[in-house]
Amino acid sequence: MDFGPCFLYRQGAEPNEAVLRLTNEDSHDIGFNALFENKPYLEIDSSPTNLAPGESEEIRITFMPRELKEYREDVQFEINGLYRVTVELRGSGHDCDVALNNAANFNFNFGSVKVGTVVDRRVKVKNNSP
């Protein structure tokens, strides 16, 4: 699962979330457990679960990059206590890079403006973020 480039997480910002769906395609019940300890930048919302045949469980994964770097984690799921399945999670942290489309528009002249009056000007910006 690849989160791709994501803005650095700041307190109060919306984190990046994805859902991993596990489905029991066997003819017998299975149990699974995520063998992962949450980290400041990655949380897996999963507890040991049993699934009947054909039943599914959605696992919420939250990615909150805190540094300008590439992230990669292998999350193992233990199935019936017998074998493990590995899911690779990837993503990268990036700063927000927004600039004026035309640098000549850096200063605006609003002229004389009376107190309490609203004056509007349009400015074009460019998102240079990855």
mmCIF file with all atom_site columns, N, CA and C in Angstrom, residues 26-50:
data_model
loop_
_atom_site.group_PDB
_atom_site.id
_atom_site.type_symbol
_atom_site.label_atom_id
_atom_site.label_alt_id
_atom_site.label_comp_id
_atom_site.label_asym_id
_atom_site.label_entity_id
_atom_site.label_seq_id
_atom_site.pdbx_PDB_ins_code
_atom_site.Cartn_x
_atom_site.Cartn_y
_atom_site.Cartn_z
_atom_site.occupancy
_atom_site.B_iso_or_equiv
_atom_site.pdbx_formal_charge
_atom_site.auth_seq_id
_atom_site.auth_comp_id
_atom_site.auth_asym_id
_atom_site.auth_atom_id
_atom_site.pdbx_PDB_model_num
ATOM 1  N N  . ASP A 1 26 ? -11.472 -18.798 2.806  1.00 0.00 ? 26 ASP A N  1
ATOM 2  C CA . ASP A 1 26 ? -11.367 -20.216 3.140  1.00 0.00 ? 26 ASP A CA 1
ATOM 3  C C  . ASP A 1 26 ? -12.768 -20.753 3.473  1.00 0.00 ? 26 ASP A C  1
ATOM 4  N N  . SER A 1 27 ? -12.871 -22.069 3.674  1.00 0.00 ? 27 SER A N  1
ATOM 5  C CA . SER A 1 27 ? -14.160 -22.676 4.032  1.00 0.00 ? 27 SER A CA 1
ATOM 6  C C  . SER A 1 27 ? -14.296 -22.837 5.551  1.00 0.00 ? 27 SER A C  1
ATOM 7  N N  . HIS A 1 28 ? -13.255 -22.444 6.312  1.00 0.00 ? 28 HIS A N  1
ATOM 8  C CA . HIS A 1 28 ? -13.279 -22.524 7.770  1.00 0.00 ? 28 HIS A CA 1
ATOM 9  C C  . HIS A 1 28 ? -12.984 -21.148 8.362  1.00 0.00 ? 28 HIS A C  1
ATOM 10 N N  . ASP A 1 29 ? -13.357 -20.989 9.629  1.00 0.00 ? 29 ASP A N  1
ATOM 11 C CA . ASP A 1 29 ? -13.032 -19.743 10.333 1.00 0.00 ? 29 ASP A CA 1
ATOM 12 C C  . ASP A 1 29 ? -11.515 -19.546 10.379 1.00 0.00 ? 29 ASP A C  1
ATOM 13 N N  . ILE A 1 30 ? -11.111 -18.286 10.351 1.00 0.00 ? 30 ILE A N  1
ATOM 14 C CA . ILE A 1 30 ? -9.696  -17.972 10.539 1.00 0.00 ? 30 ILE A CA 1
ATOM 15 C C  . ILE A 1 30 ? -9.593  -16.861 11.588 1.00 0.00 ? 30 ILE A C  1
ATOM 16 N N  . GLY A 1 31 ? -8.432  -16.802 12.209 1.00 0.00 ? 31 GLY A N  1
ATOM 17 C CA . GLY A 1 31 ? -8.131  -15.720 13.132 1.00 0.00 ? 31 GLY A CA 1
ATOM 18 C C  . GLY A 1 31 ? -6.892  -15.002 12.642 1.00 0.00 ? 31 GLY A C  1
ATOM 19 N N  . PHE A 1 32 ? -6.879  -13.687 12.802 1.00 0.00 ? 32 PHE A N  1
ATOM 20 C CA . PHE A 1 32 ? -5.671  -12.944 12.418 1.00 0.00 ? 32 PHE A CA 1
ATOM 21 C C  . PHE A 1 32 ? -5.340  -11.911 13.474 1.00 0.00 ? 32 PHE A C  1
ATOM 22 N N  . ASN A 1 33 ? -4.081  -11.549 13.493 1.00 0.00 ? 33 ASN A N  1
ATOM 23 C CA . ASN A 1 33 ? -3.586  -10.567 14.443 1.00 0.00 ? 33 ASN A CA 1
ATOM 24 C C  . ASN A 1 33 ? -2.482  -9.758  13.759 1.00 0.00 ? 33 ASN A C  1
ATOM 25 N N  . ALA A 1 34 ? -2.581  -8.429  13.816 1.00 0.00 ? 34 ALA A N  1
ATOM 26 C CA . ALA A 1 34 ? -1.534  -7.564  13.256 1.00 0.00 ? 34 ALA A CA 1
ATOM 27 C C  . ALA A 1 34 ? -0.372  -7.527  14.240 1.00 0.00 ? 34 ALA A C  1
ATOM 28 N N  . LEU A 1 35 ? 0.801   -7.931  13.786 1.00 0.00 ? 35 LEU A N  1
ATOM 29 C CA . LEU A 1 35 ? 1.997   -7.934  14.627 1.00 0.00 ? 35 LEU A CA 1
ATOM 30 C C  . LEU A 1 35 ? 2.760   -6.634  14.384 1.00 0.00 ? 35 LEU A C  1
ATOM 31 N N  . PHE A 1 36 ? 2.202   -5.548  14.878 1.00 0.00 ? 36 PHE A N  1
ATOM 32 C CA . PHE A 1 36 ? 2.784   -4.229  14.628 1.00 0.00 ? 36 PHE A CA 1
ATOM 33 C C  . PHE A 1 36 ? 2.524   -3.332  15.825 1.00 0.00 ? 36 PHE A C  1
ATOM 34 N N  . GLU A 1 37 ? 3.568   -2.631  16.244 1.00 0.00 ? 37 GLU A N  1
ATOM 35 C CA . GLU A 1 37 ? 3.425   -1.655  17.318 1.00 0.00 ? 37 GLU A CA 1
ATOM 36 C C  . GLU A 1 37 ? 3.361   -0.274  16.684 1.00 0.00 ? 37 GLU A C  1
ATOM 37 N N  . ASN A 1 38 ? 2.303   0.472   16.995 1.00 0.00 ? 38 ASN A N  1
ATOM 38 C CA . ASN A 1 38 ? 2.122   1.795   16.398 1.00 0.00 ? 38 ASN A CA 1
ATOM 39 C C  . ASN A 1 38 ? 3.334   2.681   16.641 1.00 0.00 ? 38 ASN A C  1
ATOM 40 N N  . LYS A 1 39 ? 3.581   3.557   15.654 1.00 0.00 ? 39 LYS A N  1
ATOM 41 C CA . LYS A 1 39 ? 4.700   4.492   15.708 1.00 0.00 ? 39 LYS A CA 1
ATOM 42 C C  . LYS A 1 39 ? 4.140   5.900   15.588 1.00 0.00 ? 39 LYS A C  1
ATOM 43 N N  . PRO A 1 40 ? 4.936   6.926   15.912 1.00 0.00 ? 40 PRO A N  1
ATOM 44 C CA . PRO A 1 40 ? 4.410   8.300   15.817 1.00 0.00 ? 40 PRO A CA 1
ATOM 45 C C  . PRO A 1 40 ? 3.902   8.656   14.418 1.00 0.00 ? 40 PRO A C  1
ATOM 46 N N  . TYR A 1 41 ? 4.434   8.030   13.378 1.00 0.00 ? 41 TYR A N  1
ATOM 47 C CA . TYR A 1 41 ? 4.060   8.359   12.005 1.00 0.00 ? 41 TYR A CA 1
ATOM 48 C C  . TYR A 1 41 ? 3.134   7.333   11.345 1.00 0.00 ? 41 TYR A C  1
ATOM 49 N N  . LEU A 1 42 ? 2.867   6.212   12.040 1.00 0.00 ? 42 LEU A N  1
ATOM 50 C CA . LEU A 1 42 ? 2.041   5.171   11.431 1.00 0.00 ? 42 LEU A CA 1
ATOM 51 C C  . LEU A 1 42 ? 1.240   4.438   12.504 1.00 0.00 ? 42 LEU A C  1
ATOM 52 N N  . GLU A 1 43 ? -0.087  4.405   12.310 1.00 0.00 ? 43 GLU A N  1
ATOM 53 C CA . GLU A 1 43 ? -0.960  3.704   13.249 1.00 0.00 ? 43 GLU A CA 1
ATOM 54 C C  . GLU A 1 43 ? -1.822  2.695   12.503 1.00 0.00 ? 43 GLU A C  1
ATOM 55 N N  . ILE A 1 44 ? -1.891  1.496   13.063 1.00 0.00 ? 44 ILE A N  1
ATOM 56 C CA . ILE A 1 44 ? -2.733  0.435   12.516 1.00 0.00 ? 44 ILE A CA 1
ATOM 57 C C  . ILE A 1 44 ? -3.837  0.187   13.543 1.00 0.00 ? 44 ILE A C  1
ATOM 58 N N  . ASP A 1 45 ? -5.090  0.377   13.135 1.00 0.00 ? 45 ASP A N  1
ATOM 59 C CA . ASP A 1 45 ? -6.225  0.202   14.042 1.00 0.00 ? 45 ASP A CA 1
ATOM 60 C C  . ASP A 1 45 ? -6.765  -1.210  13.870 1.00 0.00 ? 45 ASP A C  1
ATOM 61 N N  . SER A 1 46 ? -6.145  -2.153  14.580 1.00 0.00 ? 46 SER A N  1
ATOM 62 C CA . SER A 1 46 ? -6.535  -3.553  14.429 1.00 0.00 ? 46 SER A CA 1
ATOM 63 C C  . SER A 1 46 ? -6.337  -4.282  15.753 1.00 0.00 ? 46 SER A C  1
ATOM 64 N N  . SER A 1 47 ? -7.252  -5.173  16.048 1.00 0.00 ? 47 SER A N  1
ATOM 65 C CA . SER A 1 47 ? -7.123  -6.040  17.223 1.00 0.00 ? 47 SER A CA 1
ATOM 66 C C  . SER A 1 47 ? -7.307  -7.479  16.745 1.00 0.00 ? 47 SER A C  1
ATOM 67 N N  . PRO A 1 48 ? -6.879  -8.456  17.533 1.00 0.00 ? 48 PRO A N  1
ATOM 68 C CA . PRO A 1 48 ? -7.060  -9.853  17.108 1.00 0.00 ? 48 PRO A CA 1
ATOM 69 C C  . PRO A 1 48 ? -8.527  -10.117 16.756 1.00 0.00 ? 48 PRO A C  1
ATOM 70 N N  . THR A 1 49 ? -8.739  -10.732 15.600 1.00 0.00 ? 49 THR A N  1
ATOM 71 C CA . THR A 1 49 ? -10.095 -10.900 15.067 1.00 0.00 ? 49 THR A CA 1
ATOM 72 C C  . THR A 1 49 ? -10.276 -12.284 14.465 1.00 0.00 ? 49 THR A C  1
ATOM 73 N N  . ASN A 1 50 ? -11.472 -12.831 14.602 1.00 0.00 ? 50 ASN A N  1
ATOM 74 C CA . ASN A 1 50 ? -11.848 -14.080 13.931 1.00 0.00 ? 50 ASN A CA 1
ATOM 75 C C  . ASN A 1 50 ? -12.814 -13.746 12.812 1.00 0.00 ? 50 ASN A C  1
#
